[in-house]
Tab-separated table of C-alpha atoms and ligand atoms in Angstrom:
chain	number	residue	atom	x	y	z
A	1	MET	CA	0.000	0.000	0.000
A	2	LYS	CA	1.382	3.377	-1.012
A	3	VAL	CA	0.303	6.587	0.704
A	4	LEU	CA	1.399	10.128	0.001
A	5	PHE	CA	0.896	12.203	3.126
A	6	VAL	CA	0.620	15.933	2.389
A	7	SER	CA	1.101	18.525	5.108
A	8	SER	CA	2.091	22.173	5.331
A	9	GLU	CA	4.178	21.422	8.417
A	10	VAL	CA	6.107	18.429	9.693
A	11	TYR	CA	8.181	18.085	12.859
A	12	PRO	CA	11.216	18.403	13.099
A	13	PHE	CA	11.545	20.401	9.856
A	14	ALA	CA	8.935	23.096	10.471
A	15	LYS	CA	6.136	23.139	12.992
A	16	THR	CA	3.689	25.621	14.517
A	17	GLY	CA	1.243	23.258	16.200
A	18	GLY	CA	-0.224	19.794	16.618
A	19	LEU	CA	-0.482	19.195	12.879
A	20	GLY	CA	3.317	19.131	12.688
A	21	ASP	CA	3.489	16.411	15.350
A	22	VAL	CA	0.869	14.281	13.620
A	23	ALA	CA	2.598	14.643	10.246
A	24	TYR	CA	5.766	13.321	11.861
A	25	ALA	CA	4.368	10.503	13.979
A	26	LEU	CA	1.583	9.045	11.840
A	27	PRO	CA	3.635	8.364	8.674
A	28	LYS	CA	6.344	6.842	10.864
A	29	ALA	CA	3.760	4.580	12.517
A	30	LEU	CA	2.277	3.645	9.121
A	31	CYS	CA	5.716	2.675	7.811
A	32	LYS	CA	6.159	0.437	10.862
A	33	GLU	CA	2.945	-1.312	9.850
A	34	GLY	CA	4.404	-1.994	6.411
A	35	VAL	CA	2.795	0.866	4.459
A	36	ASP	CA	5.028	2.742	2.001
A	37	CYS	CA	4.056	6.146	3.349
A	38	ARG	CA	5.942	9.198	2.074
A	39	VAL	CA	5.474	12.777	3.137
A	40	ILE	CA	5.516	15.975	1.093
A	41	MET	CA	5.739	19.559	2.388
A	42	PRO	CA	7.020	23.002	1.302
A	43	LYS	CA	10.753	23.638	1.461
A	44	TYR	CA	10.608	26.623	3.815
A	45	SER	CA	13.777	28.581	4.400
A	46	ASP	CA	13.023	28.101	8.132
A	47	ILE	CA	13.967	24.421	7.912
A	48	PRO	CA	17.193	24.032	9.925
A	49	GLU	CA	20.379	23.693	7.884
A	50	ASP	CA	20.960	20.291	9.546
A	51	TYR	CA	18.174	18.932	7.365
A	52	SER	CA	18.125	21.180	4.324
A	53	GLY	CA	21.851	20.613	3.839
A	54	LYS	CA	21.273	16.875	3.506
A	55	MET	CA	18.402	17.041	1.028
A	56	GLN	CA	18.929	15.430	-2.331
A	57	TYR	CA	17.845	17.327	-5.423
A	58	ILE	CA	15.571	15.288	-7.705
A	59	CYS	CA	14.425	17.545	-10.530
A	60	ASN	CA	12.719	20.798	-11.407
A	61	PHE	CA	9.798	21.668	-13.631
A	62	ASN	CA	7.222	24.373	-14.195
A	63	VAL	CA	3.904	24.535	-12.384
A	64	SER	CA	0.982	26.594	-13.678
A	65	VAL	CA	-0.360	29.243	-11.373
A	66	GLY	CA	-3.348	30.446	-13.395
A	67	TRP	CA	-1.883	31.673	-16.695
A	68	ARG	CA	1.643	31.987	-15.285
A	69	GLN	CA	4.381	29.379	-14.940
A	70	GLN	CA	6.341	29.086	-11.713
A	71	TYR	CA	9.551	27.235	-11.014
A	72	CYS	CA	9.230	24.162	-8.804
A	73	GLY	CA	12.123	22.137	-7.446
A	74	LEU	CA	11.668	18.733	-5.849
A	75	PHE	CA	13.979	17.501	-3.085
A	76	LEU	CA	14.139	14.293	-1.081
A	77	LEU	CA	15.369	13.449	2.412
A	78	GLN	CA	15.319	10.108	4.222
A	79	TYR	CA	14.855	10.652	7.921
A	80	GLU	CA	14.295	7.957	10.541
A	81	GLY	CA	13.317	5.538	7.798
A	82	VAL	CA	10.672	7.769	6.173
A	83	LYS	CA	10.989	9.497	2.775
A	84	TYR	CA	10.223	13.211	2.807
A	85	TYR	CA	9.754	15.264	-0.348
A	86	PHE	CA	10.141	19.031	-0.321
A	87	VAL	CA	8.582	21.445	-2.790
A	88	ASP	CA	10.945	24.293	-3.541
A	89	ASN	CA	10.116	27.792	-4.708
A	90	GLU	CA	11.931	30.629	-2.999
A	91	TYR	CA	9.454	33.281	-4.034
A	92	TYR	CA	6.745	31.505	-2.040
A	93	PHE	CA	8.660	29.802	0.765
A	94	LYS	CA	11.760	31.859	1.506
A	95	ARG	CA	10.088	33.875	4.247
A	96	ASN	CA	10.086	34.076	8.018
A	97	GLY	CA	7.574	31.716	9.535
A	98	LEU	CA	5.129	29.483	7.752
A	99	TYR	CA	1.851	31.358	7.418
A	100	GLY	CA	0.286	34.760	7.833
A	101	TYR	CA	1.213	36.416	4.516
A	102	TYR	CA	-1.138	38.440	2.332
A	103	ASP	CA	-0.727	35.898	-0.464
A	104	ASP	CA	-1.190	32.676	1.548
A	105	GLY	CA	-4.008	31.687	-0.809
A	106	GLU	CA	-1.645	31.819	-3.766
A	107	ARG	CA	1.229	30.182	-1.878
A	108	PHE	CA	-0.787	27.133	-0.940
A	109	ALA	CA	-2.658	26.931	-4.240
A	110	PHE	CA	0.815	26.696	-5.774
A	111	PHE	CA	1.766	24.051	-3.217
A	112	CYS	CA	-1.319	21.947	-4.040
A	113	ARG	CA	-0.689	22.110	-7.792
A	114	ALA	CA	3.013	21.385	-7.232
A	115	VAL	CA	2.188	18.293	-5.155
A	116	MET	CA	-0.027	16.911	-7.939
A	117	GLU	CA	2.656	17.553	-10.537
A	118	SER	CA	5.396	16.107	-8.300
A	119	ILE	CA	3.661	12.740	-8.098
A	120	PHE	CA	4.534	12.056	-11.747
A	121	ARG	CA	8.189	12.729	-10.936
A	122	MET	CA	8.504	10.277	-8.036
A	123	ASP	CA	10.064	7.512	-10.100
A	124	ASP	CA	8.629	4.306	-8.676
A	125	PHE	CA	5.883	5.791	-6.562
A	126	ARG	CA	2.239	6.142	-7.615
A	127	PRO	CA	0.179	6.523	-4.446
A	128	ASP	CA	-2.948	4.457	-3.811
A	129	VAL	CA	-4.029	7.169	-1.426
A	130	ILE	CA	-3.251	10.875	-1.234
A	131	HIS	CA	-3.820	11.901	2.362
A	132	CYS	CA	-4.314	15.676	2.746
A	133	ASN	CA	-4.393	17.689	5.946
A	134	ASP	CA	-6.046	20.981	6.897
A	135	TRP	CA	-6.865	23.947	4.673
A	136	GLN	CA	-3.428	24.365	3.112
A	137	THR	CA	-3.939	21.109	1.193
A	138	GLY	CA	-7.707	21.395	0.655
A	139	LEU	CA	-7.394	22.135	-3.067
A	140	ILE	CA	-5.685	18.818	-3.782
A	141	PRO	CA	-8.879	16.705	-3.785
A	142	VAL	CA	-10.474	19.424	-5.948
A	143	MET	CA	-7.613	19.519	-8.462
A	144	PHE	CA	-7.472	15.740	-8.434
A	145	ARG	CA	-11.126	15.413	-9.483
A	146	ASP	CA	-10.804	18.297	-11.881
A	147	ARG	CA	-7.855	17.035	-13.870
A	148	TYR	CA	-5.868	14.049	-12.638
A	149	ASP	CA	-8.222	11.212	-11.736
A	150	LYS	CA	-8.463	9.983	-15.322
A	151	SER	CA	-4.708	9.834	-15.820
A	152	PRO	CA	-3.676	6.172	-16.308
A	153	ASP	CA	-1.129	6.546	-13.513
A	154	LEU	CA	-3.665	7.655	-10.955
A	155	GLU	CA	-6.937	6.078	-12.030
A	156	HIS	CA	-7.027	3.860	-8.920
A	157	THR	CA	-5.886	6.578	-6.535
A	158	LYS	CA	-8.225	7.845	-3.793
A	159	THR	CA	-8.064	10.927	-1.607
A	160	VAL	CA	-8.451	11.261	2.161
A	161	TYR	CA	-8.842	14.643	3.801
A	162	THR	CA	-8.229	15.180	7.522
A	163	ILE	CA	-9.598	18.152	9.423
A	164	HIS	CA	-7.322	19.107	12.304
A	165	ASN	CA	-9.172	22.294	13.119
A	166	LEU	CA	-12.288	23.479	11.329
A	167	LYS	CA	-11.778	27.013	12.573
A	168	TYR	CA	-8.942	27.704	10.149
A	169	GLN	CA	-10.451	27.210	6.707
A	170	GLY	CA	-8.333	29.224	4.315
A	171	VAL	CA	-11.013	31.485	2.886
A	172	PHE	CA	-9.920	33.680	-0.027
A	173	ASP	CA	-11.229	35.896	-2.767
A	174	PRO	CA	-13.094	33.728	-5.329
A	175	LYS	CA	-11.210	35.401	-8.150
A	176	LEU	CA	-8.228	33.248	-7.158
A	177	LEU	CA	-10.082	30.282	-8.657
A	178	GLU	CA	-9.306	31.077	-12.271
A	179	GLU	CA	-6.412	33.481	-11.835
A	180	ILE	CA	-4.331	31.363	-9.492
A	181	CYS	CA	-5.760	27.900	-8.928
A	182	GLY	CA	-6.441	27.008	-12.540
A	183	LEU	CA	-9.993	25.995	-11.631
A	184	SER	CA	-13.122	27.137	-13.378
A	185	TYR	CA	-15.396	29.692	-11.781
A	186	ARG	CA	-18.115	27.051	-11.622
A	187	TYR	CA	-16.450	25.852	-8.400
A	188	TYR	CA	-17.732	29.029	-6.811
A	189	ALA	CA	-21.047	27.399	-5.872
A	190	GLU	CA	-22.785	26.457	-2.620
A	191	ASP	CA	-22.248	22.737	-3.159
A	192	LYS	CA	-18.572	23.283	-3.991
A	193	LEU	CA	-16.107	25.859	-2.605
A	194	LYS	CA	-18.290	28.884	-1.914
A	195	TYR	CA	-18.218	29.995	1.716
A	196	LYS	CA	-20.018	33.248	2.474
A	197	ASP	CA	-18.516	35.627	-0.115
A	198	GLY	CA	-15.263	33.759	-0.463
A	199	MET	CA	-13.985	30.360	-1.414
A	200	SER	CA	-12.863	27.970	1.286
A	201	PHE	CA	-9.947	25.625	0.630
A	202	MET	CA	-11.118	23.446	3.484
A	203	LYS	CA	-14.610	23.142	2.095
A	204	GLY	CA	-13.030	21.983	-1.168
A	205	GLY	CA	-11.232	19.185	0.655
A	206	ILE	CA	-14.393	18.097	2.441
A	207	VAL	CA	-16.600	18.148	-0.653
A	208	PHE	CA	-14.196	16.445	-3.075
A	209	ALA	CA	-12.222	13.911	-1.002
A	210	ASP	CA	-13.328	10.275	-1.038
A	211	LYS	CA	-13.102	10.090	2.749
A	212	VAL	CA	-13.007	12.813	5.370
A	213	THR	CA	-11.650	12.311	8.862
A	214	THR	CA	-11.213	14.398	11.959
A	215	VAL	CA	-8.771	13.782	14.770
A	216	SER	CA	-11.189	12.385	17.363
A	217	LYS	CA	-14.549	10.676	17.378
A	218	THR	CA	-16.210	13.278	19.564
A	219	TYR	CA	-15.052	16.150	17.339
A	220	SER	CA	-16.420	14.359	14.273
A	221	GLU	CA	-19.845	14.513	15.941
A	222	GLU	CA	-19.467	18.003	17.415
A	223	ILE	CA	-18.823	19.649	14.045
A	224	LYS	CA	-22.276	18.647	12.863
A	225	ASP	CA	-23.539	21.199	15.355
A	226	ALA	CA	-23.503	24.983	14.899
A	227	TYR	CA	-21.471	25.638	18.085
A	228	PHE	CA	-18.461	23.783	16.627
A	229	GLY	CA	-19.290	23.738	12.922
A	230	GLU	CA	-17.882	27.143	11.903
A	231	GLY	CA	-20.643	27.550	9.336
A	232	LEU	CA	-20.016	24.112	7.820
A	233	GLU	CA	-22.263	22.100	10.173
A	234	GLY	CA	-24.828	21.533	7.421
A	235	LEU	CA	-22.151	20.268	5.086
A	236	MET	CA	-20.748	17.984	7.786
A	237	ARG	CA	-24.179	16.460	8.300
A	238	GLU	CA	-24.608	16.001	4.574
A	239	LYS	CA	-21.188	14.359	4.244
A	240	ALA	CA	-21.592	12.224	7.383
A	241	TYR	CA	-21.583	9.090	5.185
A	242	LYS	CA	-17.913	9.603	4.378
A	243	LEU	CA	-16.830	11.216	7.658
A	244	CYS	CA	-15.216	9.486	10.620
A	245	GLY	CA	-13.065	10.350	13.638
A	246	ILE	CA	-9.738	8.683	14.388
A	247	THR	CA	-8.101	9.873	17.589
A	248	ASN	CA	-4.468	10.944	17.325
A	249	GLY	CA	-1.758	9.396	19.403
A	250	ILE	CA	1.630	10.684	20.482
A	251	ASP	CA	5.022	9.290	19.581
A	252	PHE	CA	6.072	7.226	22.599
A	253	GLU	CA	9.749	7.491	21.649
A	254	GLN	CA	9.660	11.252	21.248
A	255	TYR	CA	7.869	11.631	24.582
A	256	ASN	CA	9.440	9.214	27.006
A	257	PRO	CA	10.110	10.166	30.644
A	258	LEU	CA	12.483	7.236	30.925
A	259	LYS	CA	14.831	8.647	28.264
A	260	ASP	CA	14.065	12.360	28.128
A	261	PRO	CA	17.391	14.261	28.323
A	262	TYR	CA	15.702	17.528	29.341
A	263	ILE	CA	14.323	16.441	32.707
A	264	ALA	CA	16.192	16.298	36.012
A	265	CYS	CA	15.539	12.621	36.678
A	266	ASN	CA	14.230	9.893	34.396
A	267	PHE	CA	11.351	7.755	35.571
A	268	SER	CA	8.619	5.366	34.471
A	269	ASP	CA	5.307	4.149	35.875
A	270	ARG	CA	7.352	1.799	38.040
A	271	SER	CA	9.436	4.557	39.599
A	272	ILE	CA	7.085	7.505	40.039
A	273	GLY	CA	8.856	8.369	43.293
A	274	ARG	CA	11.562	9.942	41.129
A	275	LYS	CA	9.119	12.512	39.840
A	276	LYS	CA	9.902	14.367	43.094
A	277	THR	CA	13.332	15.321	41.762
A	278	CYS	CA	11.698	16.715	38.619
A	279	LYS	CA	9.255	18.679	40.737
A	280	THR	CA	12.012	20.291	42.812
A	281	ASP	CA	13.921	21.071	39.628
A	282	LEU	CA	10.833	22.662	38.087
A	283	GLN	CA	10.226	24.786	41.185
A	284	GLU	CA	13.829	25.901	41.153
A	285	GLU	CA	13.805	26.654	37.414
A	286	PHE	CA	10.726	28.849	37.822
A	287	GLY	CA	11.789	30.438	41.114
A	288	LEU	CA	8.986	28.907	43.168
A	289	PRO	CA	9.372	27.745	46.803
A	290	LYS	CA	10.784	24.205	46.801
A	291	ASN	CA	7.945	22.515	48.575
A	292	PRO	CA	7.355	18.852	47.730
A	293	ASP	CA	3.870	18.777	49.268
A	294	VAL	CA	2.157	21.614	47.494
A	295	PRO	CA	0.374	20.534	44.281
A	296	VAL	CA	1.853	22.061	41.118
A	297	ILE	CA	-0.485	22.682	38.193
A	298	GLY	CA	1.056	23.065	34.741
A	299	LEU	CA	-0.235	24.824	31.645
A	300	VAL	CA	1.597	24.526	28.310
A	301	THR	CA	-0.339	26.004	25.437
A	302	ARG	CA	-0.777	28.585	22.765
A	303	LEU	CA	-2.382	31.469	24.656
A	304	VAL	CA	-5.489	31.795	22.518
A	305	ARG	CA	-9.218	31.720	23.104
A	306	GLN	CA	-9.702	28.164	21.854
A	307	LYS	CA	-7.628	26.873	24.755
A	308	GLY	CA	-10.082	28.144	27.365
A	309	ILE	CA	-7.751	30.735	28.888
A	310	ASP	CA	-10.797	32.915	29.578
A	311	LEU	CA	-11.979	30.410	32.180
A	312	ILE	CA	-8.665	30.697	33.991
A	313	THR	CA	-8.532	34.493	33.920
A	314	CYS	CA	-12.093	34.559	35.245
A	315	VAL	CA	-11.338	32.660	38.460
A	316	MET	CA	-7.610	33.333	38.892
A	317	GLU	CA	-8.219	35.224	42.142
A	318	GLU	CA	-9.868	32.137	43.573
A	319	ILE	CA	-7.199	29.802	42.207
A	320	ILE	CA	-4.389	31.663	43.945
A	321	LYS	CA	-6.228	31.504	47.277
A	322	MET	CA	-5.822	27.743	47.161
A	323	ASP	CA	-2.707	25.980	48.396
A	324	LEU	CA	-1.028	25.292	45.052
A	325	GLN	CA	1.531	26.506	42.530
A	326	PHE	CA	0.718	27.405	38.956
A	327	VAL	CA	3.308	27.194	36.142
A	328	VAL	CA	2.556	28.575	32.679
A	329	LEU	CA	4.444	28.224	29.393
A	330	GLY	CA	3.227	29.620	26.105
A	331	SER	CA	2.733	32.603	23.899
A	332	GLY	CA	-0.103	34.070	21.920
A	333	ASP	CA	-2.590	36.862	22.502
A	334	ARG	CA	-1.054	39.866	24.152
A	335	ASP	CA	-3.810	40.201	26.770
A	336	TYR	CA	-3.271	36.672	28.034
A	337	GLN	CA	0.501	37.067	28.107
A	338	ASP	CA	0.169	40.280	30.131
A	339	PHE	CA	-2.311	38.583	32.423
A	340	PHE	CA	0.018	35.764	33.414
A	341	GLU	CA	3.015	38.069	33.664
A	342	TYR	CA	1.059	40.276	36.036
A	343	TYR	CA	0.101	37.338	38.266
A	344	ALA	CA	3.638	35.998	38.253
A	345	SER	CA	4.956	39.341	39.455
A	346	ALA	CA	2.176	39.924	41.987
A	347	TYR	CA	2.315	36.378	43.459
A	348	PRO	CA	5.886	35.170	42.881
A	349	GLY	CA	5.514	32.304	45.356
A	350	LYS	CA	2.481	30.896	43.606
A	351	VAL	CA	2.479	31.729	39.936
A	352	ALA	CA	5.347	31.528	37.450
A	353	CYS	CA	5.346	31.937	33.720
A	354	TYR	CA	7.576	31.829	30.690
A	355	ILE	CA	6.190	33.656	27.668
A	356	GLY	CA	7.538	31.928	24.589
A	357	TYR	CA	8.224	28.365	23.673
A	358	SER	CA	10.940	25.980	24.786
A	359	GLU	CA	10.796	22.225	24.331
A	360	LYS	CA	13.071	21.778	27.296
A	361	LEU	CA	10.959	23.849	29.685
A	362	ALA	CA	7.787	22.241	28.362
A	363	ASN	CA	9.117	18.786	29.199
A	364	LYS	CA	10.228	19.980	32.615
A	365	ILE	CA	6.662	21.086	33.264
A	366	TYR	CA	5.160	17.800	32.071
A	367	ALA	CA	7.565	15.876	34.284
A	368	GLY	CA	7.595	18.126	37.331
A	369	SER	CA	3.958	19.131	37.696
A	370	ASP	CA	1.332	17.064	39.507
A	371	MET	CA	-1.584	18.169	37.357
A	372	PHE	CA	-1.970	19.628	33.922
A	373	ILE	CA	-4.833	21.922	33.003
A	374	MET	CA	-6.479	22.107	29.571
A	375	PRO	CA	-9.940	23.684	29.743
A	376	SER	CA	-10.385	24.150	25.969
A	377	GLN	CA	-13.510	25.703	24.518
A	378	PHE	CA	-13.134	23.159	21.721
A	379	GLU	CA	-10.330	20.719	20.988
A	380	PRO	CA	-10.271	18.585	17.833
A	381	CYS	CA	-7.866	16.193	19.530
A	382	GLY	CA	-5.286	17.847	21.741
A	383	ILE	CA	-1.815	16.488	22.278
A	384	SER	CA	-0.664	18.035	25.552
A	385	GLN	CA	-3.122	16.047	27.661
A	386	MET	CA	-1.599	12.842	26.260
A	387	ILE	CA	1.960	14.033	26.852
A	388	SER	CA	1.073	15.046	30.400
A	389	MET	CA	-0.379	11.592	31.088
A	390	ARG	CA	2.748	9.978	29.702
A	391	TYR	CA	4.772	12.033	32.206
A	392	GLY	CA	2.445	11.331	35.119
A	393	SER	CA	0.948	14.790	35.357
A	394	VAL	CA	-2.762	14.190	35.840
A	395	PRO	CA	-4.852	16.120	33.297
A	396	ILE	CA	-7.778	18.364	34.231
A	397	VAL	CA	-9.774	18.929	31.049
A	398	ARG	CA	-13.077	20.076	29.671
A	399	GLU	CA	-15.107	17.302	28.067
A	400	THR	CA	-14.836	18.309	24.447
A	401	GLY	CA	-13.361	16.719	21.298
A	402	GLY	CA	-10.298	14.590	21.848
A	403	LEU	CA	-10.063	15.646	25.492
A	404	LYS	CA	-13.293	13.786	26.126
A	405	ASP	CA	-12.043	10.755	24.196
A	406	THR	CA	-8.677	10.441	25.920
A	407	VAL	CA	-9.328	11.471	29.530
A	408	ILE	CA	-11.416	9.090	31.624
A	409	PRO	CA	-12.674	10.843	34.778
A	410	TYR	CA	-11.255	9.535	38.035
A	411	ASN	CA	-13.586	7.534	40.238
A	412	GLU	CA	-12.292	7.729	43.793
A	413	PHE	CA	-14.425	4.768	44.889
A	414	ASP	CA	-13.036	2.140	42.559
A	415	GLY	CA	-9.772	3.884	41.611
A	416	THR	CA	-10.456	3.887	37.868
A	417	GLY	CA	-9.823	6.770	35.475
A	418	ASN	CA	-6.769	8.732	34.404
A	419	GLY	CA	-7.684	12.382	34.967
A	420	PHE	CA	-10.351	14.898	35.896
A	421	SER	CA	-12.926	16.528	33.677
A	422	PHE	CA	-15.857	18.917	33.674
A	423	LYS	CA	-18.638	19.339	31.175
A	424	ASN	CA	-19.672	22.942	30.635
A	425	TYR	CA	-17.609	25.882	29.466
A	426	ASN	CA	-17.990	27.461	32.854
A	427	ALA	CA	-15.214	28.897	35.016
A	428	HIS	CA	-16.670	27.771	38.338
A	429	GLU	CA	-17.232	24.267	37.089
A	430	MET	CA	-13.532	24.237	36.225
A	431	LEU	CA	-12.654	25.727	39.614
A	432	ASN	CA	-14.635	23.049	41.451
A	433	THR	CA	-12.821	20.392	39.469
A	434	ILE	CA	-9.455	21.901	40.401
A	435	ARG	CA	-10.583	21.936	44.048
A	436	TYR	CA	-11.636	18.313	43.838
A	437	ALA	CA	-8.342	17.327	42.183
A	438	THR	CA	-6.222	19.073	44.829
A	439	GLU	CA	-8.295	17.365	47.530
A	440	GLN	CA	-7.537	13.986	45.980
A	441	TYR	CA	-3.887	14.971	45.764
A	442	GLY	CA	-3.838	14.969	49.571
A	443	LYS	CA	-4.618	11.216	49.681
A	444	LYS	CA	-1.146	9.961	48.822
A	445	ASP	CA	-1.778	6.262	48.136
A	446	SER	CA	-4.786	6.639	45.919
A	447	TRP	CA	-3.145	9.610	44.197
A	448	ASN	CA	-0.093	7.557	43.278
A	449	LYS	CA	-2.386	4.949	41.788
A	450	LEU	CA	-4.049	7.648	39.697
A	451	VAL	CA	-0.651	8.878	38.469
A	452	LYS	CA	0.155	5.310	37.407
A	453	ASN	CA	-3.179	4.969	35.615
A	454	ALA	CA	-2.373	8.107	33.658
A	455	MET	CA	1.104	6.876	32.790
A	456	LYS	CA	-0.172	3.493	31.672
A	457	THR	CA	-2.680	4.942	29.228
A	458	LYS	CA	-1.856	3.606	25.745
A	459	ASN	CA	-1.991	6.745	23.666
A	460	ASP	CA	0.734	5.702	21.256
A	461	TRP	CA	0.095	5.672	17.502
A	462	SER	CA	-0.108	1.957	16.832
A	463	SER	CA	-3.862	1.468	17.219
A	464	SER	CA	-4.722	4.707	15.371
A	465	ALA	CA	-2.349	3.809	12.524
A	466	LYS	CA	-4.238	0.524	12.122
A	467	LYS	CA	-7.501	2.442	11.874
A	468	TYR	CA	-6.061	4.609	9.103
A	469	ILE	CA	-4.941	1.494	7.233
A	470	GLU	CA	-8.490	0.114	7.417
A	471	LEU	CA	-9.759	3.414	6.096
A	472	TYR	CA	-7.242	3.452	3.232
A	473	LYS	CA	-8.296	-0.080	2.287
B	1	GLC	C1	-4.970	21.096	15.728
B	1	GLC	C2	-6.033	20.947	16.810
B	1	GLC	C3	-5.585	20.002	17.921
B	1	GLC	C4	-5.075	18.704	17.333
B	1	GLC	C5	-3.994	18.982	16.299
B	1	GLC	C6	-3.467	17.737	15.631
B	1	GLC	O1	-3.886	21.814	16.212
B	1	GLC	O2	-6.364	22.216	17.368
B	1	GLC	O3	-6.653	19.732	18.796
B	1	GLC	O4	-4.538	17.904	18.352
B	1	GLC	O5	-4.514	19.823	15.276
B	1	GLC	O6	-4.467	16.989	14.988
């Protein structure tokens, strides 16, 4: 089975969020299962020299962007047993960062066309499945149906489209259709790409792919409802026959407290006592009092609305009255950054924050905290709650999307469960859950059992990869 996995970001080459982690771990897991899965992404100038220096040039050709022709180079890199292709065009991809430019519509329309044209230049490789991800690749299923599905090389090929976050759809001026995408204006219709007064790349992927998936079962249901559907709930209901949810995993080698070089002391579910050293180290790193008995709550996230930061700001005064420490790592909206910086300076013994991102500090938080909070307003899958479980930091989450599917609420009477959860997007419901969790933290024996439950949760990719293989079949 041959699969071409298309993504606008892939760890460790270029990543801004969870998509990058999935695009790294899933193809790797598929290859382990015997699938010939190759990955293709843009050759951004941000890709570290360590990798770009080792890429092998394959060929170059012209790609049509509307009536114009643009240069396209194709490069290849083998990394950890997986083949990665890179689409090169410096005009589009030699910039700082990955997205956020005025011409993103054109950049990714070019990328989609370039991917289709590249397939014919991958000597021995004609994919059975082209697996596209998020809005940046949404035009591929459209272009495929428009022009390529009759080509003798690809007549048996099918397309899969995965929604990682319906909120970011890639909506652009419909005049791009003919001028840039090489698609007729007839695609600007309600049952095709039209979205309000624009055209949505994501809608194109959903309408034209053979199968559509989202990254958890709960999210695949939620998006049929207006609260989560971002204006596409009707479409999601109509396409329910080809829609399913497959929950992401995390790479158990990438996230492994037994081997992690960043943390003060390595441990596993059989040596959770050693987490204490990580906790002291975390407290020291963040300038908090080194108290082994006070519960430490971690938060590692993009500081944006989706992540439920509003719930925290709403009850922060009550949170700091409790006997706990709160450690924050992330960046994002200015208001939220200022908020946490203010609390860290006003309550230095209780709250600490690092505005920015650091893999090392993130892992120190996963390993050194006792609980991990993730009160998202919506969460297609979520990765941090799975990492925190792997490191024995018990998650406190809102029951939405993948959070609901991966966190089983703790039952203090029979000792089952691997975290804490609350249902409504309500700050006091969250606060009560934090209170309940810190209460349980006081009962040492049962708490240690809960930490072990969390650590034993099998959130690795193997079972999800098998589900994708079934879907491809
Ligand atoms: C997006 C979603 C997140 C998901 C990730 C990977 O970033 O917001 O919930 O885990 O994609 O699928």
